[in-house]
C-alpha cells in the first residue's frame, strides 16, 4: 500500500524507521535510522499512493532533520498525547507496509510476507510479486538483496551485507550452487530462495530493485532459529463428545526444497496443505476425529517430522478437554449373589468420569420404591421375572448404563402334568404322564411323583404299559432345584374299564327276620359306573329288577336263598358270585314250630319206647325159645323188675328165689322153670304141704330170685363153660318152699346170669 501527499490537510509530524513502522514525534532519538515524515496530512482518500525516501529532499526546505538547522519552518511542536494517538491509529495501519522509492511519486507495488520463519539448515522460500504503475513496460533491470541494510545519507544509497546481486538484463542463469537464488522474472515475480538458511540470516532483509527510471527498496524480516520451532495447534473453543472436531496443526514455514510432515498422536482423518503466497507462508495439517470421553484429559500432540532424515524436529502438545455426559456408566448390584425371588435388592449407579460433574440420576426399573433421582435404588421383594435394570447419570447431558440382569434365582415355575394320549384312557392302553415346567433358575432340576399322597418314582415321565384300573388316582408332579420345590396342580387320572369284582351285599348283613325288610345292593368296581343291572335268584331265574338295589319288604321265609347280579356299562359287563340271604323265623312262627316239634318229638319218643319194649319182648321170647330148645329142662327165664313187689304167679310150678346178701341193690325177677319129670314129681309131693301154708292169694308157681344188677339190662342164662366172662354175675337161688327161708345152704341152686 502506498501514500501520496494530501491536499488541504493540517500538518502532522511523525517518524518512521526503515522497517516501515511509524512512531510519534521525538521517537527519532530511539530510532537507528529515522525518517522524518513532516508536514504530511494522512486521510482515508490519500491511500493508494506511496511516499518514498526521496521526500526528504523535497521537504528539506520546510522540514529540518534532527540536529539540523531550520529552513522555512521551525521544528514541529509536540502534540497532546490523545491527538498523537488519534493520528497514529491510521498511521500504524497504513505504514504497516512501507516501501522506499527514489522518486517523488511512487510507481511500484510489492507484495510479499512481512516475516518469514525457518531454522538452521532449512531453507526460506520468499514468495514475492511486484507491479509498476507506469505500465507493463516498466521492468526490472537490477536486483540486490541486502541483509540488515542501512541508508547512507552521504552517499544517498543503501549499505549492508549483500546476499544476492544480479543484473537482470543479462541472460545469465542463476547457479544452483548459490545459496540465494532469484526465482522470479523481470515483469512481476520477485520470488527468492535461500537454501540453506543459517541462524545469522535473521534480521532485516531488503530487496533493492531498479529499473531504468525508478528505484525501490522492499523490506521483510527473517526469523531463523537454531532448532525447528514448535507447531501451533488450534482447537475449537468447546469440544463435545460424539461431535466431529477439526484440530489444526500449523507451522509458519514452507519451502519446496525442504520437505516436512506434520504427524498427529490421535487416529483420524488428516488433511495436509502447504501455502506459499505473498500473504502467508505456512504448512498446515487438519485432524478430523470424533472425540469420546476417554479423550478428556489426554494429550494431543502434533509432531514436526523430517521425512528425509527420519527424525523428529519438534512437537507441540495440548491437553484435550472434552465435554461429555458420564459414557462408563454402570449399574452395580450390591447384594451378595445369588439373588432369590422375594429378596430385597440394592443397586447403585456408578460412572468412570464426567465433564462436567454428574448432578442427577434416573432409573428405568418399574416397581421400585425409591426416588429415581438418587444414586442408589432399592427393589423390595424382587420378582422372579424382574426385567433388566439400567440407570442414567446426567450432567448437561445424560448417559444410560448397559442393562444389568438381576439373574434372580427361583424355584421351577408353571409345573404341570401332560397326559398322552389326550383322549379317554381305557384299561389296557399305553399311557404317559410327563412332568413339564416353563422355567427354572438354576436349570438343574429333579422330578418327583406322588399318587394319592404317596411318593412314587423320581423321574420326569411315568409310563403305564398297559395301564390298569389300579393306576387311577390323583397325581402330583414335583420339580425342585437348589432354591425350592414346586408342585403341579392335582391331576386326576381316570382309567375307564368294564364292571368287575361285582358282589351282592345284604343289609342287615347277619340275616333278617321274616316280616322285616331286606336290602340287596349290587356293588361293583367300574368306570364309568354300571348303567344297567339285572338280578337273579339261586335258580338263575331273572327277577326282572334293573336297579342297583333290590328291596324285599316284607321279607318272607321263601325269600331265603342265593342271589346274584349283573352290571354293565358302555365298556362291558360282569356278574357277581351268589350270595345267600338268610331269613329267620319270627317269634310267632317259632312258637308254632316249637309246639309242633315238641309234639312230634314226644310221639317219636313214645314210639321209641314202645319199640324198645317190643324189641325186648321179642328178644326175651327168642331167648326163651332157645332155652327151651337147649336147656333140656334145665333152662329158666329171668324177668327184670324195677321195684320190689309181690311176685305174681305165672304158672303153677314157679319157684321163688331170694338173695339175702345184697339186699340194698336187689332186683326181683320171676323165674319160671320148665317142668321136667323129676320136678313134676317133686311138685306133686310137696303140693299138699305148700298148699297148707301159702296164703290163698299167692301164686304157688312163682320162684323169686334176688339178682344184683348195676345197670338195667336183660339177663340170659349161660352155660358153665363161660364162668370167666367179665359180664357174669352169680346169684344164689334159695328155695323157699312154703315161704320159709331155709336154715342151711343145702338144696341151693346156682345160676349163672350174663348181662
XYZ file of C-alpha atoms in Angstrom:
755
model
C 0.000 0.000 0.000
C 1.391 3.486 -0.873
C 0.595 7.010 0.097
C 0.580 10.399 -1.640
C 0.714 13.843 -0.208
C -2.630 15.098 0.898
C -4.282 18.381 -0.017
C -5.973 20.872 2.307
C -4.849 18.911 5.381
C -3.261 20.155 8.556
C 0.370 19.143 9.033
C 1.194 16.067 11.107
C 4.655 15.381 12.423
C 5.661 11.726 12.700
C 8.645 9.476 12.230
C 9.211 6.124 10.522
C 12.037 3.647 10.684
C 13.490 1.720 7.802
C 11.222 -1.283 8.545
C 8.091 0.663 7.739
C 6.953 1.253 11.357
C 5.543 4.719 12.272
C 6.269 6.419 15.585
C 5.214 9.646 17.308
C 7.410 12.729 17.283
C 10.668 12.718 19.276
C 10.845 8.954 18.696
C 13.765 9.728 16.355
C 16.035 9.701 19.372
C 15.395 5.977 19.742
C 15.495 5.016 16.065
C 18.530 3.597 14.275
C 17.809 5.426 11.016
C 14.847 7.714 11.464
C 12.877 9.029 8.545
C 11.001 12.236 9.058
C 7.561 12.459 7.661
C 6.872 16.133 8.093
C 4.061 18.406 7.238
C 2.100 15.435 5.862
C -1.608 15.051 6.291
C -2.960 11.486 6.116
C -6.548 10.921 5.275
C -8.511 7.947 4.024
C -8.747 9.299 0.492
C -4.937 9.659 0.322
C -4.461 5.856 0.464
C -3.203 4.042 -2.587
C -0.139 6.091 -3.474
C 3.292 5.875 -1.959
C 5.682 8.232 -0.292
C 9.258 7.425 -0.971
C 12.527 8.197 0.728
C 13.083 10.931 -1.819
C 10.541 13.024 0.049
C 13.310 14.032 2.387
C 14.925 16.082 -0.342
C 11.604 17.565 -1.446
C 10.679 18.632 2.026
C 14.066 19.835 3.027
C 13.105 23.433 2.507
C 10.260 23.093 5.018
C 11.462 20.450 7.459
C 14.626 20.065 9.409
C 16.078 16.706 10.379
C 17.024 16.304 13.994
C 20.176 18.156 14.814
C 19.942 20.290 11.645
C 19.068 23.880 11.051
C 15.686 25.331 10.389
C 14.653 26.180 6.842
C 11.204 27.638 6.145
C 9.607 26.406 9.353
C 10.527 25.677 12.883
C 10.814 22.236 14.498
C 7.441 20.762 14.975
C 5.958 21.152 18.353
C 4.643 18.304 20.429
C 1.013 17.456 20.166
C -1.147 16.303 23.045
C -0.986 12.567 23.677
C -4.582 11.942 22.748
C -4.125 13.790 19.439
C -0.953 11.903 18.709
C -2.563 8.507 19.338
C -5.547 9.536 17.281
C -3.328 10.264 14.347
C -1.140 7.204 14.858
C -4.071 4.797 14.625
C -4.474 5.024 10.862
C -0.749 5.659 10.507
C 0.153 2.300 12.009
C -2.297 0.544 9.700
C -1.164 2.389 6.617
C 2.554 2.238 7.375
C 2.441 -1.463 8.122
C 3.694 -1.950 4.609
C 6.365 0.561 3.671
C 8.423 0.574 0.529
C 11.059 3.012 -0.455
C 11.358 4.840 -3.739
C 13.790 7.282 -5.077
C 11.129 9.235 -6.870
C 8.673 11.718 -5.611
C 5.744 9.745 -6.897
C 5.539 6.007 -6.157
C 5.449 3.791 -9.228
C 5.931 0.283 -7.694
C 3.717 -2.127 -5.807
C 5.381 -5.077 -3.997
C 3.623 -7.990 -2.285
C 5.450 -10.434 -0.035
C 5.150 -11.796 3.541
C 6.120 -9.455 6.335
C 8.104 -12.064 8.252
C 9.398 -15.460 7.306
C 10.423 -18.176 9.761
C 12.895 -21.006 9.378
C 15.557 -22.856 11.339
C 19.177 -23.563 10.805
C 19.755 -25.893 7.906
C 16.345 -25.398 6.402
C 15.513 -23.079 3.546
C 13.471 -19.938 3.065
C 11.112 -19.552 0.183
C 10.218 -15.891 -0.297
C 7.131 -15.516 -2.485
C 7.167 -12.059 -3.991
C 5.270 -10.217 -6.698
C 5.546 -6.710 -7.975
C 3.875 -4.405 -10.397
C 4.569 -0.974 -11.850
C 2.073 1.824 -12.061
C 3.717 3.003 -15.271
C 2.512 0.051 -17.208
C 3.789 -3.268 -18.372
C 6.793 -1.706 -20.000
C 8.254 -0.836 -16.602
C 10.516 -3.833 -15.994
C 13.351 -4.620 -13.603
C 16.941 -4.247 -14.578
C 18.759 -4.995 -11.376
C 18.028 -6.826 -8.088
C 20.121 -6.663 -4.937
C 19.310 -8.486 -1.684
C 20.653 -6.813 1.431
C 20.881 -8.239 4.912
C 20.448 -5.742 7.731
C 20.781 -2.781 5.401
C 21.049 0.894 6.342
C 20.750 4.083 4.353
C 23.905 6.030 3.756
C 22.894 9.645 3.897
C 26.115 10.886 2.436
C 26.191 8.524 -0.494
C 22.433 8.563 -0.614
C 22.456 4.824 -1.045
C 21.860 1.676 0.978
C 24.647 -0.256 2.557
C 24.723 -3.675 4.215
C 25.567 -7.300 3.633
C 24.776 -8.154 0.077
C 23.333 -11.658 -0.100
C 22.479 -11.510 -3.749
C 23.034 -9.116 -6.608
C 22.172 -9.672 -10.221
C 21.885 -7.706 -13.435
C 18.635 -8.973 -14.818
C 19.314 -7.588 -18.297
C 21.829 -10.333 -18.988
C 20.791 -13.850 -19.864
C 22.912 -15.452 -17.209
C 21.085 -18.129 -15.267
C 21.323 -18.384 -11.542
C 23.640 -21.113 -10.402
C 22.016 -23.863 -8.417
C 25.062 -23.840 -6.170
C 24.324 -20.349 -4.944
C 22.700 -20.109 -1.517
C 20.407 -17.276 -2.599
C 18.549 -17.763 -5.810
C 16.224 -15.471 -7.745
C 13.258 -17.485 -8.935
C 11.283 -14.594 -10.438
C 11.287 -12.602 -13.649
C 11.658 -9.014 -14.752
C 7.965 -8.192 -15.028
C 6.043 -9.355 -11.929
C 7.744 -12.127 -9.962
C 10.427 -11.416 -7.431
C 10.415 -14.779 -5.608
C 13.663 -15.699 -3.818
C 15.034 -18.933 -2.312
C 17.672 -19.082 0.418
C 18.900 -22.638 0.885
C 20.266 -23.469 3.312
C 19.432 -20.759 5.733
C 21.548 -20.040 8.774
C 20.824 -18.606 12.175
C 22.760 -15.429 11.390
C 20.426 -14.808 8.481
C 17.923 -13.498 10.963
C 17.203 -9.806 10.644
C 16.022 -7.270 8.108
C 16.122 -8.394 4.526
C 15.955 -5.698 1.828
C 15.104 -6.126 -1.837
C 16.605 -3.272 -3.845
C 15.057 -3.182 -7.304
C 15.937 -0.749 -10.037
C 14.743 -0.023 -13.471
C 15.941 2.476 -15.971
C 13.836 5.218 -14.407
C 12.950 4.133 -10.882
C 14.431 2.676 -7.741
C 12.682 0.876 -4.920
C 13.504 -0.815 -1.634
C 11.197 -3.506 -0.222
C 11.937 -4.996 3.187
C 10.878 -8.031 5.174
C 12.031 -9.822 8.336
C 13.729 -13.204 8.601
C 13.420 -15.132 11.878
C 15.841 -18.064 11.839
C 16.116 -20.243 14.962
C 18.671 -22.836 15.870
C 16.019 -25.545 16.057
C 12.741 -26.047 14.352
C 10.014 -24.115 16.133
C 7.017 -25.864 17.661
C 3.948 -26.193 15.530
C 0.857 -24.370 16.597
C -2.287 -26.382 17.461
C -5.652 -24.749 17.172
C -8.749 -26.403 18.691
C -12.430 -25.452 18.809
C -13.448 -23.430 21.814
C -15.562 -26.342 23.104
C -15.143 -29.988 22.258
C -18.156 -32.214 22.802
C -18.249 -35.932 22.678
C -19.511 -37.549 19.515
C -19.358 -34.261 17.631
C -16.704 -34.203 14.941
C -13.774 -31.960 15.754
C -11.176 -30.463 13.441
C -7.829 -29.793 15.088
C -5.343 -27.728 13.078
C -1.589 -28.027 13.413
C 0.226 -25.261 11.549
C 3.805 -24.143 11.137
C 4.785 -20.770 9.629
C 7.189 -22.453 7.306
C 7.079 -23.814 3.831
C 9.859 -24.451 1.369
C 9.705 -26.621 -1.704
C 13.316 -27.647 -1.224
C 12.845 -28.835 2.354
C 10.041 -31.360 2.926
C 8.378 -31.688 6.320
C 5.493 -33.781 7.698
C 3.105 -32.959 10.494
C 2.008 -36.030 12.441
C -0.804 -36.426 14.975
C -0.906 -38.559 18.089
C -4.599 -39.441 17.539
C -6.161 -41.510 14.857
C -8.395 -39.698 12.441
C -8.736 -38.266 9.003
C -5.771 -35.982 8.221
C -5.599 -33.287 5.547
C -2.247 -31.583 4.880
C -1.782 -28.389 2.921
C 1.165 -26.121 2.098
C 0.573 -22.409 1.464
C 3.224 -20.285 -0.252
C 1.663 -16.917 -1.035
C 2.582 -13.292 -0.670
C 0.275 -13.167 2.339
C 1.054 -16.433 4.079
C 3.796 -18.997 4.125
C 2.652 -21.956 6.185
C 2.343 -25.739 6.335
C -0.904 -26.924 7.844
C -2.358 -30.307 8.869
C -6.010 -30.751 9.843
C -7.089 -33.723 12.013
C -10.751 -34.680 11.816
C -11.827 -37.016 14.639
C -14.833 -37.799 16.789
C -13.860 -37.438 20.432
C -15.203 -39.575 23.230
C -14.983 -39.419 26.959
C -11.655 -41.237 27.004
C -10.063 -38.318 25.158
C -10.819 -35.953 28.004
C -7.628 -35.041 29.850
C -5.427 -36.709 27.282
C -2.636 -35.080 25.316
C -2.977 -34.187 21.683
C 0.443 -33.934 20.043
C 1.473 -32.614 16.656
C 4.990 -33.597 15.595
C 7.204 -31.873 13.037
C 8.884 -34.722 11.206
C 11.781 -34.708 8.759
C 10.928 -37.499 6.323
C 14.303 -37.354 4.582
C 16.373 -37.794 7.699
C 13.582 -39.623 9.517
C 13.883 -37.644 12.664
C 11.671 -35.619 14.912
C 12.304 -31.919 14.613
C 9.835 -30.568 17.147
C 6.409 -31.194 18.602
C 3.563 -29.407 20.277
C 1.245 -30.938 22.875
C -2.053 -29.639 24.150
C -4.460 -31.072 26.725
C -7.844 -32.084 25.399
C -10.893 -31.075 27.376
C -13.857 -32.974 26.066
C -17.291 -32.121 27.292
C -19.246 -35.337 27.580
C -22.027 -36.932 29.511
C -20.999 -39.558 32.016
C -20.094 -42.762 28.899
C -18.582 -45.541 31.650
C -22.000 -45.517 33.477
C -22.572 -48.876 35.134
C -25.362 -50.358 37.211
C -23.855 -52.308 40.102
C -25.748 -54.913 42.129
C -24.715 -54.602 45.754
C -26.461 -57.737 47.010
C -24.450 -60.870 47.608
C -25.206 -63.327 44.871
C -27.323 -65.190 44.090
C -30.482 -63.111 44.337
C -33.500 -65.194 45.269
C -37.096 -64.477 44.457
C -38.553 -62.202 47.117
C -35.217 -60.726 48.199
C -34.638 -57.004 48.618
C -32.141 -55.798 46.008
C -29.999 -52.649 46.193
C -28.353 -51.228 43.085
C -26.039 -48.268 42.644
C -25.295 -46.160 39.598
C -21.580 -45.581 39.047
C -19.577 -43.907 36.321
C -15.941 -43.584 35.382
C -15.838 -39.887 34.653
C -17.956 -36.933 33.746
C -17.292 -33.468 32.352
C -18.958 -31.524 33.859
C -19.851 -33.386 37.055
C -22.966 -35.533 37.472
C -25.921 -33.740 39.016
C -28.721 -36.321 38.910
C -29.634 -39.956 38.216
C -32.531 -41.728 36.591
C -33.638 -45.392 36.817
C -35.786 -47.401 34.485
C -36.889 -50.040 36.970
C -40.692 -50.168 37.267
C -41.961 -51.075 40.677
C -39.015 -49.593 42.542
C -39.962 -47.717 45.672
C -37.070 -45.268 45.870
C -36.710 -41.850 44.315
C -35.319 -42.141 40.823
C -33.007 -39.161 41.256
C -30.815 -40.928 43.796
C -27.571 -42.723 43.166
C -28.920 -45.929 44.749
C -32.080 -47.877 44.045
C -33.772 -50.465 46.263
C -36.196 -53.030 44.888
C -38.147 -54.756 47.618
C -39.377 -58.316 47.073
C -37.915 -58.770 43.665
C -39.971 -60.943 41.347
C -38.633 -63.994 39.604
C -39.172 -62.411 36.195
C -37.733 -58.998 37.095
C -36.748 -57.055 33.993
C -33.177 -55.858 33.470
C -32.362 -52.605 35.212
C -30.316 -49.683 33.968
C -29.540 -46.232 35.293
C -28.884 -42.853 33.752
C -26.302 -40.368 35.024
C -26.721 -36.779 33.919
C -24.764 -33.556 33.832
C -25.599 -31.257 30.918
C -26.245 -34.465 29.034
C -27.389 -37.904 30.170
C -25.915 -41.322 29.597
C -27.559 -44.682 30.186
C -25.720 -47.637 31.544
C -25.987 -51.033 29.892
C -28.895 -53.048 31.239
C -27.973 -55.400 34.039
C -29.837 -58.642 34.520
C -30.694 -59.281 38.155
C -30.319 -63.004 37.493
C -32.982 -63.871 40.057
C -32.864 -67.487 41.201
C -36.246 -69.108 41.692
C -37.931 -72.451 42.057
C -39.424 -74.085 38.943
C -42.448 -72.266 37.524
C -45.704 -73.442 35.924
C -45.254 -77.105 36.787
C -47.967 -79.154 35.083
C -48.764 -82.694 34.018
C -49.260 -83.651 30.391
C -51.214 -86.858 29.710
C -50.651 -88.713 26.478
C -52.822 -89.678 24.703
C -55.180 -86.797 25.335
C -58.279 -88.924 24.661
C -60.014 -91.025 27.280
C -57.846 -93.643 28.943
C -59.080 -97.222 28.891
C -57.722 -100.139 30.778
C -55.014 -101.832 28.734
C -53.904 -98.685 26.910
C -50.352 -97.325 26.887
C -50.321 -94.035 28.788
C -47.585 -91.493 29.553
C -47.638 -88.836 32.246
C -44.992 -86.161 31.625
C -43.967 -83.526 34.114
C -43.433 -80.158 32.419
C -42.444 -76.702 33.668
C -41.932 -73.347 31.987
C -38.683 -72.158 33.556
C -36.279 -72.682 36.407
C -33.179 -70.907 37.612
C -30.897 -72.677 38.163
C -31.860 -75.105 35.436
C -30.630 -78.235 37.218
C -33.872 -79.815 38.454
C -35.144 -83.100 39.868
C -38.568 -84.681 39.333
C -40.805 -86.482 41.833
C -44.216 -88.069 41.522
C -46.931 -88.580 44.105
C -50.058 -90.650 43.795
C -52.759 -90.028 46.335
C -50.115 -88.500 48.597
C -47.668 -91.399 48.358
C -44.233 -90.888 46.825
C -43.602 -92.703 43.553
C -40.685 -92.784 41.141
C -38.147 -89.998 40.715
C -38.301 -89.438 37.009
C -39.761 -86.985 34.546
C -42.155 -89.379 32.803
C -44.402 -92.075 34.215
C -45.099 -94.882 31.767
C -48.076 -97.258 32.083
C -47.857 -100.086 29.598
C -50.515 -101.293 29.895
C -52.475 -99.154 32.302
C -54.823 -100.805 34.761
C -57.697 -99.544 36.905
C -55.377 -99.629 39.917
C -53.369 -96.836 38.284
C -56.308 -94.463 38.624
C -55.834 -91.764 41.201
C -54.737 -88.216 41.919
C -51.227 -87.466 40.696
C -48.920 -84.601 41.586
C -45.659 -83.792 39.868
C -42.995 -82.048 41.937
C -39.963 -80.289 40.449
C -37.242 -78.880 42.664
C -33.899 -77.165 42.326
C -31.477 -75.662 44.792
C -33.897 -72.811 45.521
C -37.076 -74.691 46.223
C -39.749 -77.107 45.094
C -42.906 -76.530 43.090
C -45.841 -78.900 42.814
C -48.247 -79.167 39.959
C -51.979 -78.963 40.398
C -53.738 -82.222 41.102
C -54.200 -84.331 38.007
C -56.989 -86.874 38.175
C -56.158 -89.950 36.117
C -59.376 -91.803 35.290
C -58.981 -95.218 33.767
C -62.157 -96.464 32.111
C -62.950 -100.158 32.448
C -65.861 -102.586 32.383
C -67.538 -103.638 35.651
C -65.514 -106.057 37.728
C -65.468 -107.512 41.232
C -69.258 -107.483 41.471
C -70.749 -108.716 44.723
C -74.119 -108.639 46.448
C -74.212 -107.025 49.872
C -77.194 -107.707 52.131
C -78.493 -105.398 54.799
C -78.836 -106.386 57.520
C -75.820 -108.499 56.961
C -76.417 -111.070 59.736
C -79.772 -112.122 58.423
C -83.264 -110.768 58.510
C -86.344 -111.809 60.410
C -89.360 -112.631 58.365
C -91.709 -109.738 58.006
C -88.939 -107.147 58.036
C -87.122 -105.504 55.045
C -84.041 -106.888 53.337
C -81.933 -104.640 51.035
C -79.678 -106.293 48.484
C -77.138 -103.999 46.774
C -75.140 -104.883 43.676
C -71.705 -103.430 44.390
C -69.152 -103.188 41.601
C -65.830 -101.669 40.584
C -66.323 -99.922 37.245
C -65.521 -96.664 35.461
C -67.910 -95.362 34.406
C -70.353 -96.818 36.917
C -72.684 -99.507 35.588
C -75.664 -98.061 33.840
C -77.716 -101.252 33.854
C -78.277 -104.052 36.388
C -80.015 -107.430 36.340
C -80.982 -109.571 39.377
C -81.182 -113.349 39.536
C -82.023 -115.875 42.257
C -80.205 -119.075 43.086
C -82.049 -120.891 40.335
C -80.806 -118.292 37.797
C -84.292 -117.008 37.408
C -84.412 -113.392 36.182
C -86.149 -111.304 38.810
C -86.800 -108.540 36.255
C -85.370 -105.894 38.504
C -82.859 -103.468 36.901
C -81.788 -101.180 39.678
C -78.625 -101.367 41.713
C -80.668 -102.076 44.856
C -83.173 -104.907 45.325
C -85.613 -104.364 48.216
C -87.611 -107.233 49.746
C -90.348 -105.896 52.040
C -91.783 -107.692 53.811
C -89.324 -110.496 53.552
C -90.725 -113.990 53.616
C -89.314 -117.328 54.513
C -89.436 -118.346 50.876
C -87.085 -115.394 50.063
C -84.266 -117.286 51.690
C -81.689 -118.458 49.229
C -78.946 -117.317 46.862
C -78.975 -114.142 44.804
C -76.593 -112.700 42.210
C -76.490 -109.635 39.990
C -75.105 -108.493 36.660
C -73.771 -104.966 35.966
C -72.938 -103.380 32.607
C -71.522 -100.097 31.274
C -70.516 -98.999 27.765
C -67.247 -100.927 28.055
C -68.640 -104.330 29.047
C -70.418 -106.328 31.737
C -69.738 -108.724 34.592
C -71.668 -110.726 37.187
C -71.274 -111.347 40.877
C -70.975 -114.676 42.649
C -74.104 -115.919 44.518
C -74.764 -114.522 47.978
C -77.150 -116.245 50.411
C -79.988 -114.413 52.089
C -80.929 -115.931 55.434
C -84.470 -115.294 56.708
C -85.106 -116.152 60.366
C -88.416 -117.254 61.879
C -90.398 -114.741 63.734
C -91.378 -115.333 67.389
C -94.858 -116.459 66.427
C -93.562 -118.933 63.884
C -91.011 -120.226 66.360
C -93.785 -120.829 68.919
C -95.880 -122.684 66.425
C -92.984 -124.705 65.209
C -91.803 -125.438 68.754
C -95.172 -126.759 69.775
C -95.322 -128.876 66.694
C -91.819 -130.107 67.287
C -92.446 -130.992 70.898
C -95.475 -132.958 69.961
C -93.613 -134.677 67.196
C -90.675 -135.450 69.454
C -92.929 -136.787 72.160
C -94.606 -139.013 69.668
C -91.267 -140.210 68.432
C -90.120 -140.792 71.978
C -93.163 -142.783 72.832
C -92.843 -144.730 69.694
C -89.221 -145.378 70.534
C -90.100 -146.620 73.979
C -92.764 -148.778 72.592
C -90.421 -150.112 70.008
C -87.772 -150.844 72.622
C -90.285 -152.724 74.638
C -91.352 -154.633 71.636
C -87.763 -155.379 70.840
C -87.110 -156.593 74.376
C -90.154 -158.735 74.435
C -89.192 -160.167 71.126
C -85.666 -160.887 72.346
C -86.948 -162.491 75.515
C -89.282 -164.619 73.566
C -86.414 -165.643 71.363
C -84.241 -166.477 74.379
C -86.919 -168.443 75.992
C -87.471 -170.372 72.873
C -83.781 -171.020 72.658
C -83.542 -172.139 76.271
C -86.376 -174.430 75.835
C -84.668 -175.927 72.901
C -81.186 -176.188 74.501
C -81.627 -176.467 78.260
C -83.085 -179.996 78.251
C -85.354 -178.991 81.032
C -82.735 -177.021 82.927
C -83.336 -173.561 81.452
C -85.199 -170.748 83.148
C -86.229 -167.235 82.388
C -85.363 -164.145 84.370
C -87.572 -161.124 84.177
C -86.165 -157.899 85.425
C -88.452 -155.976 87.690
C -87.753 -152.317 88.593
C -89.296 -152.294 92.031
C -89.797 -154.837 94.672
C -93.259 -156.168 94.511
C -95.197 -159.093 95.372
C -94.329 -161.835 92.969
C -97.120 -162.753 90.726
C -97.967 -166.183 89.873
C -97.087 -167.030 86.355
C -97.513 -170.682 86.253
C -98.454 -173.290 88.779
C -94.964 -174.648 89.041
C -92.911 -171.439 89.608
C -90.373 -171.228 92.433
C -89.201 -168.094 94.201
C -85.529 -167.345 94.832
C -84.080 -164.716 97.145
C -80.591 -163.461 97.567
C -80.134 -162.126 101.057
C -76.552 -160.890 100.584
C -77.116 -157.682 98.586
C -80.441 -156.506 99.627
C -79.847 -152.797 99.017
C -79.439 -153.220 95.265
C -81.554 -156.137 94.589
C -83.810 -156.589 91.639
C -86.500 -159.021 91.591
C -87.085 -161.467 88.938
C -89.644 -164.109 88.429
C -88.039 -167.341 87.466
C -90.100 -169.822 85.566
C -88.636 -173.250 85.376
C -89.704 -175.681 82.740
C -91.103 -178.773 84.304
C -89.183 -181.954 83.967
C -90.090 -185.377 85.137
C -88.236 -185.003 88.346
C -89.643 -181.615 89.032
C -93.104 -182.748 88.310
C -92.832 -185.423 90.827
C -91.307 -183.110 93.358
C -94.053 -180.673 92.945
C -96.582 -183.265 93.381
C -95.000 -184.439 96.587
C -94.815 -181.010 98.013
C -98.083 -179.768 96.822
C -100.046 -180.879 99.724
C -97.766 -179.250 102.300
C -97.401 -175.981 100.484
C -100.965 -175.534 99.914
C -101.415 -175.816 103.570
C -99.024 -172.891 104.420
C -99.220 -170.464 101.469
C -101.983 -167.970 101.572
C -104.623 -168.418 99.046
C -103.753 -165.235 97.209
C -100.293 -166.294 96.354
C -99.148 -167.908 93.181
C -97.608 -171.181 94.154
C -95.758 -171.479 90.917
C -93.560 -168.374 91.401
C -89.976 -168.660 92.454
C -88.169 -165.468 93.494
C -84.603 -164.760 92.808
C -82.572 -161.840 94.034
C -80.302 -160.605 91.276
C -77.790 -157.732 91.767
C -77.515 -155.697 88.591
C -75.704 -152.349 88.462
C -77.065 -151.464 85.096
C -80.557 -152.031 83.958
C -80.413 -154.669 81.331
C -81.704 -158.041 80.367
C -80.147 -161.254 81.557
C -79.803 -164.586 79.964
C -78.720 -167.899 81.267
C -75.383 -169.189 80.013
C -73.632 -172.459 80.191
C -70.942 -173.132 82.833
C -68.185 -173.044 80.262
C -68.176 -169.224 80.286
C -67.641 -168.678 84.002
C -64.681 -166.402 83.401
C -66.665 -163.947 81.371
C -66.450 -160.373 82.845
C -70.158 -159.874 82.408
C -71.042 -162.929 84.538
C -72.958 -162.333 87.742
C -73.706 -165.006 90.206
C -76.843 -165.377 92.118
C -77.737 -167.658 94.903
C -81.075 -169.268 94.470
C -82.821 -170.214 97.657
C -85.737 -172.499 97.567
C -88.291 -171.089 99.946
C -90.605 -173.938 99.721
C -93.669 -172.893 101.505
C -92.358 -169.408 102.047
C -89.930 -170.205 104.723
C -86.241 -169.500 104.444
C -84.071 -172.494 104.503
C -81.954 -172.885 107.555
C -78.944 -174.237 105.820
C -77.292 -173.964 102.456
C -78.308 -177.277 101.421
C -80.592 -177.522 98.486
C -79.285 -174.149 96.935
C -79.011 -173.961 93.204
C -76.741 -171.548 91.433
C -77.442 -169.967 88.192
C -75.081 -168.048 86.030
C -76.516 -164.759 84.821
C -74.773 -162.908 81.949
C -75.549 -159.289 81.340
